[in-house]
Tab-separated table of C-alpha atoms and ligand atoms in Angstrom:
chain	number	residue	atom	x	y	z
A	1	MET	CA	15.174	34.834	47.579
A	2	ALA	CA	12.800	34.517	44.581
A	3	ASN	CA	12.701	37.523	42.258
A	4	PRO	CA	9.023	38.639	42.258
A	5	SER	CA	9.191	40.191	38.766
A	6	ARG	CA	10.583	36.941	37.260
A	7	ALA	CA	8.014	34.798	39.065
A	8	ALA	CA	5.254	36.717	37.274
A	9	GLU	CA	6.620	35.809	33.797
A	10	PRO	CA	4.583	33.064	32.141
A	11	PRO	CA	6.665	29.988	31.384
A	12	PRO	CA	7.489	29.478	27.697
A	13	ALA	CA	4.820	27.427	25.884
A	14	PHE	CA	5.383	23.718	26.254
A	15	ASP	CA	6.237	22.182	22.882
A	16	ALA	CA	7.016	18.457	22.889
A	17	ALA	CA	8.186	18.717	19.270
A	18	GLN	CA	11.444	20.089	20.730
A	19	LEU	CA	11.844	16.818	22.601
A	20	ALA	CA	11.221	14.430	19.698
A	21	ASN	CA	14.145	12.372	18.451
A	22	PRO	CA	15.846	13.868	15.343
A	23	ALA	CA	14.203	11.500	12.828
A	24	THR	CA	10.703	12.068	14.242
A	25	ALA	CA	11.301	15.822	14.531
A	26	ARG	CA	11.701	15.959	10.740
A	27	LEU	CA	8.474	14.027	10.052
A	28	ARG	CA	4.997	15.360	9.437
A	29	ALA	CA	1.906	13.503	10.674
A	30	TYR	CA	-0.059	11.404	8.172
A	31	ASP	CA	-2.499	13.552	6.239
A	32	PRO	CA	-5.840	11.775	6.772
A	33	GLY	CA	-7.376	13.575	3.774
A	34	HIS	CA	-11.132	14.149	3.750
A	35	ASP	CA	-13.249	13.573	6.840
A	36	LEU	CA	-15.011	10.508	5.435
A	37	PRO	CA	-17.438	9.888	8.329
A	38	ALA	CA	-18.658	13.498	7.934
A	39	LEU	CA	-18.928	13.095	4.155
A	40	ARG	CA	-20.933	9.862	4.526
A	41	GLU	CA	-23.355	11.742	6.708
A	42	ARG	CA	-23.541	14.627	4.243
A	43	PHE	CA	-24.031	12.621	1.050
A	44	GLY	CA	-25.649	9.452	2.406
A	45	ALA	CA	-26.061	6.750	-0.221
A	46	ALA	CA	-25.103	9.234	-2.964
A	47	ILE	CA	-21.416	9.180	-2.016
A	48	ALA	CA	-18.889	7.455	-4.288
A	49	GLU	CA	-15.789	6.515	-2.275
A	50	LEU	CA	-13.126	6.156	-4.928
A	51	GLY	CA	-10.142	7.534	-3.014
A	52	SER	CA	-8.595	4.628	-1.106
A	53	ASN	CA	-8.474	1.602	-3.439
A	54	GLU	CA	-10.868	-0.449	-1.361
A	55	ASN	CA	-12.865	-3.372	-2.684
A	56	PRO	CA	-16.459	-2.278	-3.413
A	57	LEU	CA	-17.687	-5.903	-3.202
A	58	GLY	CA	-16.443	-6.196	0.389
A	59	PRO	CA	-15.261	-9.427	2.048
A	60	SER	CA	-16.476	-12.976	1.524
A	61	GLN	CA	-19.489	-14.141	3.538
A	62	ARG	CA	-17.287	-16.803	5.081
A	63	ALA	CA	-14.955	-14.116	6.411
A	64	LEU	CA	-17.878	-12.149	7.821
A	65	LYS	CA	-19.220	-15.222	9.584
A	66	ALA	CA	-15.805	-16.022	11.089
A	67	MET	CA	-15.388	-12.434	12.282
A	68	ARG	CA	-18.787	-12.418	13.965
A	69	ALA	CA	-17.947	-15.661	15.772
A	70	ALA	CA	-14.535	-14.302	16.816
A	71	LEU	CA	-16.177	-11.345	18.546
A	72	ASP	CA	-17.185	-13.724	21.346
A	73	THR	CA	-13.498	-14.278	22.109
A	74	ALA	CA	-12.566	-10.590	22.094
A	75	PHE	CA	-12.168	-10.579	25.880
A	76	ARG	CA	-9.064	-12.745	25.367
A	77	TYR	CA	-5.776	-11.539	23.907
A	78	PRO	CA	-5.172	-12.759	20.374
A	79	ASP	CA	-2.685	-15.535	19.649
A	80	PRO	CA	0.614	-13.582	19.624
A	81	ARG	CA	2.036	-16.074	17.111
A	82	GLY	CA	-0.954	-15.860	14.774
A	83	ALA	CA	-0.386	-19.580	14.293
A	84	ALA	CA	-3.682	-20.518	12.608
A	85	LEU	CA	-3.441	-17.753	10.014
A	86	LYS	CA	0.237	-18.476	9.437
A	87	HIS	CA	-0.474	-22.172	8.873
A	88	ALA	CA	-3.208	-21.294	6.382
A	89	LEU	CA	-0.895	-18.882	4.552
A	90	ALA	CA	2.013	-21.335	4.617
A	91	GLY	CA	-0.189	-24.039	3.076
A	92	GLN	CA	-1.434	-21.799	0.318
A	93	LEU	CA	1.914	-20.169	-0.496
A	94	GLY	CA	4.082	-23.282	-0.116
A	95	VAL	CA	6.439	-21.767	2.476
A	96	GLY	CA	7.345	-22.690	6.053
A	97	ILE	CA	5.605	-20.725	8.810
A	98	ASP	CA	8.981	-19.396	9.947
A	99	HIS	CA	9.034	-17.415	6.676
A	100	LEU	CA	5.953	-15.414	7.695
A	101	ALA	CA	5.492	-12.192	9.649
A	102	LEU	CA	2.020	-10.803	10.347
A	103	GLY	CA	1.291	-7.097	10.582
A	104	ASN	CA	-1.469	-4.719	11.587
A	105	GLY	CA	-1.766	-4.022	7.875
A	106	SER	CA	1.283	-4.337	5.637
A	107	HIS	CA	1.915	-0.661	6.402
A	108	GLU	CA	3.072	-1.655	9.880
A	109	LEU	CA	5.524	-4.219	8.537
A	110	LEU	CA	6.907	-1.831	5.897
A	111	MET	CA	7.644	0.675	8.673
A	112	LEU	CA	9.010	-1.976	11.032
A	113	LEU	CA	11.465	-3.219	8.438
A	114	ALA	CA	13.208	0.143	8.087
A	115	GLN	CA	13.176	0.617	11.845
A	116	CYS	CA	14.814	-2.777	12.437
A	117	PHE	CA	17.417	-2.676	9.690
A	118	ALA	CA	18.352	0.957	8.988
A	119	ASP	CA	19.408	4.064	10.844
A	120	ALA	CA	21.264	7.318	10.152
A	121	GLN	CA	24.283	5.355	8.864
A	122	HIS	CA	22.246	3.801	6.059
A	123	SER	CA	20.365	4.710	2.921
A	124	ILE	CA	17.126	3.322	1.510
A	125	VAL	CA	16.282	3.272	-2.199
A	126	TYR	CA	12.805	3.724	-3.675
A	127	SER	CA	11.292	5.120	-6.848
A	128	GLN	CA	9.809	8.497	-7.622
A	129	TYR	CA	6.000	8.014	-7.683
A	130	GLY	CA	6.454	4.892	-5.515
A	131	PHE	CA	4.133	4.025	-2.618
A	132	ALA	CA	3.873	6.870	-0.062
A	133	VAL	CA	4.863	4.733	2.920
A	134	PHE	CA	8.380	4.125	1.559
A	135	PRO	CA	9.698	7.683	2.150
A	136	ILE	CA	7.926	7.817	5.515
A	137	ALA	CA	9.508	4.543	6.672
A	138	THR	CA	12.893	5.830	5.516
A	139	ALA	CA	12.549	9.137	7.344
A	140	ALA	CA	11.201	7.495	10.506
A	141	ALA	CA	14.297	5.290	10.648
A	142	GLY	CA	16.493	8.369	10.185
A	143	ALA	CA	18.016	6.802	7.050
A	144	ARG	CA	19.063	8.716	3.936
A	145	ALA	CA	16.532	8.545	1.112
A	146	ILE	CA	17.684	7.727	-2.412
A	147	CYS	CA	14.685	8.474	-4.608
A	148	VAL	CA	15.347	7.247	-8.142
A	149	PRO	CA	13.636	9.070	-11.042
A	150	ALA	CA	10.766	7.058	-12.504
A	151	LEU	CA	10.571	5.890	-16.115
A	152	PRO	CA	9.638	8.722	-18.524
A	153	ARG	CA	6.005	9.715	-19.009
A	154	GLY	CA	6.009	8.444	-22.558
A	155	HIS	CA	7.381	4.988	-21.663
A	156	ARG	CA	5.495	2.340	-23.642
A	157	THR	CA	4.603	-0.184	-20.941
A	158	ALA	CA	5.221	1.560	-17.600
A	159	PRO	CA	4.987	5.350	-17.860
A	160	ARG	CA	6.120	6.835	-14.511
A	161	GLY	CA	6.873	3.272	-13.327
A	162	HIS	CA	9.946	1.940	-11.519
A	163	ASP	CA	13.239	2.139	-13.475
A	164	LEU	CA	14.781	-1.068	-12.109
A	165	PRO	CA	18.233	-0.811	-13.764
A	166	ALA	CA	18.591	2.767	-12.469
A	167	MET	CA	17.485	1.634	-9.012
A	168	ALA	CA	20.113	-1.136	-8.989
A	169	ARG	CA	22.755	1.435	-9.998
A	170	ALA	CA	21.631	3.757	-7.189
A	171	VAL	CA	22.631	1.252	-4.485
A	172	ARG	CA	25.520	2.511	-2.347
A	173	ARG	CA	27.806	0.759	0.133
A	174	HIS	CA	25.574	1.650	3.064
A	175	THR	CA	22.234	0.939	1.368
A	176	ARG	CA	20.215	-1.440	3.537
A	177	VAL	CA	16.764	-1.590	1.971
A	178	ILE	CA	15.158	-1.158	-1.454
A	179	TYR	CA	11.385	-0.721	-1.607
A	180	LEU	CA	9.583	-1.764	-4.802
A	181	ALA	CA	5.826	-1.936	-5.344
A	182	ASN	CA	4.548	-4.268	-8.040
A	183	PRO	CA	2.064	-3.248	-9.310
A	184	ASN	CA	2.778	0.202	-7.967
A	185	ASN	CA	0.457	2.576	-6.166
A	186	PRO	CA	-0.316	5.313	-7.295
A	187	THR	CA	0.711	4.666	-10.917
A	188	GLY	CA	-0.885	1.203	-11.325
A	189	THR	CA	2.114	0.226	-13.486
A	190	TRP	CA	4.187	-2.926	-13.099
A	191	PHE	CA	7.409	-4.703	-14.052
A	192	GLY	CA	7.648	-8.312	-15.214
A	193	ASP	CA	9.135	-11.389	-13.518
A	194	ALA	CA	12.193	-11.412	-15.802
A	195	ALA	CA	13.035	-7.776	-15.024
A	196	LEU	CA	12.787	-8.486	-11.302
A	197	ALA	CA	14.988	-11.585	-11.603
A	198	ALA	CA	17.669	-9.530	-13.410
A	199	PHE	CA	17.377	-6.771	-10.810
A	200	LEU	CA	17.922	-9.190	-7.929
A	201	GLU	CA	21.047	-10.578	-9.617
A	202	ALA	CA	22.446	-7.027	-9.767
A	203	VAL	CA	21.774	-6.170	-6.107
A	204	PRO	CA	24.125	-7.344	-3.320
A	205	ARG	CA	22.704	-9.843	-0.810
A	206	GLU	CA	23.331	-7.403	2.023
A	207	VAL	CA	20.580	-5.141	0.675
A	208	LEU	CA	17.057	-6.190	1.632
A	209	VAL	CA	14.699	-5.913	-1.332
A	210	VAL	CA	11.006	-5.527	-0.538
A	211	VAL	CA	8.542	-6.294	-3.314
A	212	ASP	CA	5.219	-4.897	-2.143
A	213	GLU	CA	2.518	-6.983	-3.840
A	214	ALA	CA	-0.522	-5.284	-2.245
A	215	TYR	CA	-2.411	-5.563	-5.565
A	216	HIS	CA	-1.119	-9.013	-6.543
A	217	GLU	CA	-4.563	-10.660	-6.503
A	218	TYR	CA	-5.773	-8.286	-9.236
A	219	VAL	CA	-2.963	-9.065	-11.678
A	220	ASP	CA	-3.659	-10.955	-14.898
A	221	VAL	CA	-1.089	-9.788	-17.412
A	222	GLN	CA	1.358	-12.143	-19.097
A	223	GLY	CA	4.903	-12.061	-17.722
A	224	LEU	CA	3.894	-10.889	-14.243
A	225	SER	CA	3.160	-13.449	-11.548
A	226	THR	CA	4.774	-12.974	-8.153
A	227	ALA	CA	8.224	-12.507	-6.649
A	228	LEU	CA	7.639	-15.451	-4.297
A	229	PRO	CA	9.566	-18.155	-6.244
A	230	LEU	CA	12.616	-15.878	-6.306
A	231	THR	CA	12.860	-15.971	-2.485
A	232	ALA	CA	14.474	-19.429	-2.757
A	233	ARG	CA	17.462	-18.001	-4.635
A	234	HIS	CA	17.523	-14.579	-2.915
A	235	PRO	CA	17.365	-14.688	0.902
A	236	ASN	CA	17.414	-10.877	0.899
A	237	LEU	CA	14.041	-10.754	-0.932
A	238	ILE	CA	10.914	-9.919	1.066
A	239	VAL	CA	7.421	-10.151	-0.409
A	240	SER	CA	4.719	-7.992	1.164
A	241	ARG	CA	0.995	-8.750	0.838
A	242	THR	CA	-2.221	-7.467	2.370
A	243	PHE	CA	-5.831	-8.442	3.052
A	244	SER	CA	-6.881	-4.805	2.523
A	245	LYS	CA	-7.402	-4.876	-1.231
A	246	ALA	CA	-8.819	-7.879	-3.110
A	247	TYR	CA	-9.847	-9.632	0.116
A	248	GLY	CA	-11.962	-6.596	0.988
A	249	LEU	CA	-10.716	-6.282	4.576
A	250	ALA	CA	-9.069	-2.837	4.679
A	251	GLY	CA	-10.745	-1.960	7.974
A	252	LEU	CA	-9.463	-5.126	9.638
A	253	ARG	CA	-5.751	-4.262	9.212
A	254	VAL	CA	-3.967	-7.482	8.289
A	255	GLY	CA	-0.894	-7.806	6.108
A	256	TYR	CA	2.039	-10.180	5.944
A	257	PHE	CA	5.629	-10.559	4.813
A	258	VAL	CA	7.133	-13.657	3.259
A	259	ALA	CA	10.831	-13.476	4.074
A	260	HIS	CA	13.892	-15.446	5.089
A	261	PRO	CA	13.449	-16.818	8.654
A	262	SER	CA	16.337	-14.666	9.880
A	263	VAL	CA	14.597	-11.521	8.589
A	264	VAL	CA	11.368	-12.588	10.301
A	265	ALA	CA	13.288	-13.265	13.526
A	266	VAL	CA	14.679	-9.718	13.561
A	267	LEU	CA	11.248	-8.198	12.909
A	268	GLU	CA	9.829	-10.281	15.750
A	269	ARG	CA	12.138	-8.498	18.198
A	270	LEU	CA	10.285	-5.219	17.703
A	271	ARG	CA	6.828	-6.387	16.641
A	272	GLU	CA	4.141	-5.519	19.157
A	273	SER	CA	3.155	-8.935	20.561
A	274	PHE	CA	-0.611	-8.654	19.923
A	275	ASN	CA	-0.451	-6.526	16.760
A	276	VAL	CA	-3.119	-8.506	14.865
A	277	ASN	CA	-6.385	-8.706	16.779
A	278	VAL	CA	-8.640	-11.756	17.278
A	279	VAL	CA	-11.285	-10.659	14.771
A	280	ALA	CA	-8.644	-9.861	12.166
A	281	LEU	CA	-6.883	-13.218	12.564
A	282	ALA	CA	-10.163	-15.105	12.155
A	283	GLY	CA	-11.417	-12.957	9.262
A	284	ALA	CA	-8.192	-13.191	7.295
A	285	GLU	CA	-7.968	-16.963	7.736
A	286	ALA	CA	-11.541	-17.474	6.504
A	287	ALA	CA	-11.054	-15.008	3.635
A	288	LEU	CA	-7.997	-16.918	2.478
A	289	ALA	CA	-10.007	-20.151	2.286
A	290	ASP	CA	-12.733	-18.623	0.092
A	291	ARG	CA	-11.034	-18.912	-3.298
A	292	ALA	CA	-14.334	-18.603	-5.154
A	293	TRP	CA	-14.969	-15.141	-3.690
A	294	LEU	CA	-11.475	-13.996	-4.623
A	295	ALA	CA	-12.015	-15.199	-8.184
A	296	ARG	CA	-15.264	-13.265	-8.334
A	297	VAL	CA	-13.587	-10.093	-7.053
A	298	HIS	CA	-10.811	-10.509	-9.611
A	299	ALA	CA	-13.199	-10.933	-12.531
A	300	PHE	CA	-15.413	-8.059	-11.431
A	301	ASN	CA	-12.456	-5.702	-11.027
A	302	ARG	CA	-10.936	-6.550	-14.384
A	303	ALA	CA	-14.194	-6.040	-16.281
A	304	GLU	CA	-15.164	-2.898	-14.378
A	305	ARG	CA	-11.698	-1.330	-14.643
A	306	GLU	CA	-11.607	-1.800	-18.402
A	307	TRP	CA	-15.180	-0.496	-18.767
A	308	LEU	CA	-14.347	2.571	-16.664
A	309	ARG	CA	-11.136	3.201	-18.582
A	310	ASP	CA	-13.036	3.101	-21.905
A	311	GLU	CA	-15.729	5.432	-20.592
A	312	LEU	CA	-13.094	7.880	-19.327
A	313	LEU	CA	-11.171	7.709	-22.578
A	314	GLU	CA	-14.347	8.446	-24.535
A	315	ARG	CA	-14.681	11.616	-22.456
A	316	GLY	CA	-11.075	12.604	-23.205
A	317	TYR	CA	-9.398	11.392	-19.975
A	318	ARG	CA	-6.157	9.489	-20.420
A	319	CYS	CA	-5.313	6.785	-17.865
A	320	LEU	CA	-2.045	4.921	-17.338
A	321	PRO	CA	-2.007	1.138	-17.872
A	322	SER	CA	-3.153	-0.561	-14.647
A	323	GLN	CA	-3.004	-4.040	-13.129
A	324	THR	CA	-4.685	-2.872	-9.946
A	325	ASN	CA	-8.122	-1.789	-8.701
A	326	PHE	CA	-7.534	1.863	-9.602
A	327	LEU	CA	-6.699	4.092	-12.554
A	328	LEU	CA	-4.291	7.014	-12.622
A	329	CYS	CA	-5.835	9.676	-14.846
A	330	VAL	CA	-3.562	12.396	-16.152
A	331	LEU	CA	-5.246	15.624	-17.237
A	332	LYS	CA	-3.960	18.350	-19.532
A	333	GLN	CA	-4.125	20.862	-16.676
A	334	ASP	CA	-3.923	21.002	-12.884
A	335	ALA	CA	-6.476	18.560	-11.443
A	336	THR	CA	-7.561	20.644	-8.423
A	337	ALA	CA	-10.630	22.169	-10.106
A	338	LEU	CA	-11.865	18.765	-11.251
A	339	GLU	CA	-11.244	17.194	-7.862
A	340	ASN	CA	-13.225	20.002	-6.198
A	341	ARG	CA	-16.062	19.621	-8.668
A	342	LEU	CA	-16.258	15.863	-8.029
A	343	PHE	CA	-15.989	16.406	-4.283
A	344	GLY	CA	-18.925	18.823	-4.360
A	345	GLN	CA	-21.043	15.999	-5.773
A	346	GLY	CA	-19.907	13.409	-3.266
A	347	VAL	CA	-17.413	11.699	-5.575
A	348	ILE	CA	-14.195	11.241	-3.610
A	349	VAL	CA	-11.009	10.626	-5.609
A	350	ARG	CA	-7.363	11.009	-4.605
A	351	PRO	CA	-5.447	14.120	-5.709
A	352	MET	CA	-1.829	13.461	-6.630
A	353	GLY	CA	-0.181	16.830	-5.856
A	354	GLY	CA	1.518	15.319	-2.824
A	355	TYR	CA	3.160	12.743	-5.108
A	356	GLY	CA	4.452	15.485	-7.438
A	357	MET	CA	1.738	14.831	-10.047
A	358	PRO	CA	-0.569	17.884	-9.812
A	359	ARG	CA	-2.268	17.036	-13.120
A	360	ALA	CA	-3.236	13.530	-12.035
A	361	LEU	CA	-6.113	11.985	-10.077
A	362	ARG	CA	-6.141	8.435	-8.756
A	363	ILE	CA	-9.553	6.867	-9.123
A	364	SER	CA	-10.417	3.549	-7.486
A	365	VAL	CA	-12.622	1.120	-9.375
A	366	GLY	CA	-15.888	1.272	-7.464
A	367	SER	CA	-19.205	-0.507	-7.816
A	368	ARG	CA	-20.998	0.079	-11.129
A	369	ALA	CA	-23.262	2.594	-9.357
A	370	GLU	CA	-20.278	4.508	-7.946
A	371	ASN	CA	-18.472	4.504	-11.266
A	372	ARG	CA	-21.580	5.837	-12.998
A	373	ARG	CA	-21.818	8.579	-10.363
A	374	LEU	CA	-18.242	9.538	-11.185
A	375	LEU	CA	-18.919	9.641	-14.914
A	376	ARG	CA	-22.067	11.741	-14.416
A	377	ALA	CA	-20.133	14.223	-12.239
A	378	LEU	CA	-17.475	14.856	-14.896
A	379	PRO	CA	-17.808	18.089	-16.899
B	401	LIG	C1	1.311	-0.498	-2.551
B	401	LIG	C2	0.646	-0.567	-1.219
B	401	LIG	N1	1.268	-1.199	-0.230
B	401	LIG	C3	0.729	-1.289	0.998
B	401	LIG	C4	-0.478	-0.697	1.281
B	401	LIG	C5	-0.973	-0.721	2.694
B	401	LIG	O1	-1.837	-1.717	2.890
B	401	LIG	P1	-2.335	-2.138	4.350
B	401	LIG	O2	-3.769	-1.779	4.383
B	401	LIG	O3	-2.070	-3.609	4.388
B	401	LIG	O4	-1.524	-1.410	5.363
B	401	LIG	C6	-1.175	-0.031	0.284
B	401	LIG	C7	-2.455	0.628	0.592
B	401	LIG	O5	-2.976	1.421	-0.114
B	401	LIG	C8	-0.594	0.044	-1.008
B	401	LIG	O6	-1.197	0.696	-1.990
């Protein structure tokens, strides 16, 4: 017979966190930062969105036209092979289409890689102050993180950048993946082609090396081109790119890997079949064909970044060297007060406390009007 006193007890609160698998149980959800739609409403045209390294010039007109036309086909599923975009990429990059994997942003592919190749038996190496997705991908796969201290703050060419020799030494028998970003977010720093070539010689073939080139299209420094030619000699090398930055298509979510066909084949086993939507496939393909627009974006960013750096320096703000569309400014004191002051005037920048750099702010290169708004808001 049921015990009436027990029946009256409320059941314990349901908490699905207790049911999550061990790797997910240890994770925290992505911090979405400021509520940007609300801020756009609050500040209107006076907002300066300098927190997410987007392209203030936006996408090429050709991409916009292709996206509008693709909307008519949105009642159909997208091509699960992404064949047209892959062919366009293969032609431009000089690789076979079996070397290409498409992602719903490169973020998806960076996560998928760890999920496919590593688990609790393995470790994954990345750098202190490296891209935020690397530790998340590692934790989500349940792998052990080996976070290698960055180069010292006073380093001549890459302060707080990746220390490649130390990263090669950090590899252990069960290391499966190494994540590098070149140039790196959030530091903006980079390493040269020769340093990468030496690094790859020092790393065993059984360790997959990802070179995340999200900012590649902004680069114009001598000695840094791309890791792509090294894929011929190193089948364990994976190059990651995105349409979110210089192509001005962050909201579309398209990224890609260039990798050995056997790496692509493994990723394909877990990739969601329709991960890149019809509008995104069409927009990315058209954007790729518009080389003139990309050249314009590149030139604008270079000139504006250097102008902004000079203006900041004149006001006493020191920025790290950058080959990207953002600057990492390091203050003499904690940056929270400055971030709050800027925020109050509608100037959104990215605080770096979460990266272990409480005195730094990451500032994207905006339009001239946005950059001026930033400068006016400084004390
Ligand atoms: C270094 C780096 N890699 C990858 C990404 C993610 O790009 P996507 O929009 O393709 O997911 C970013 C975005 O900020 C980045 O900075």
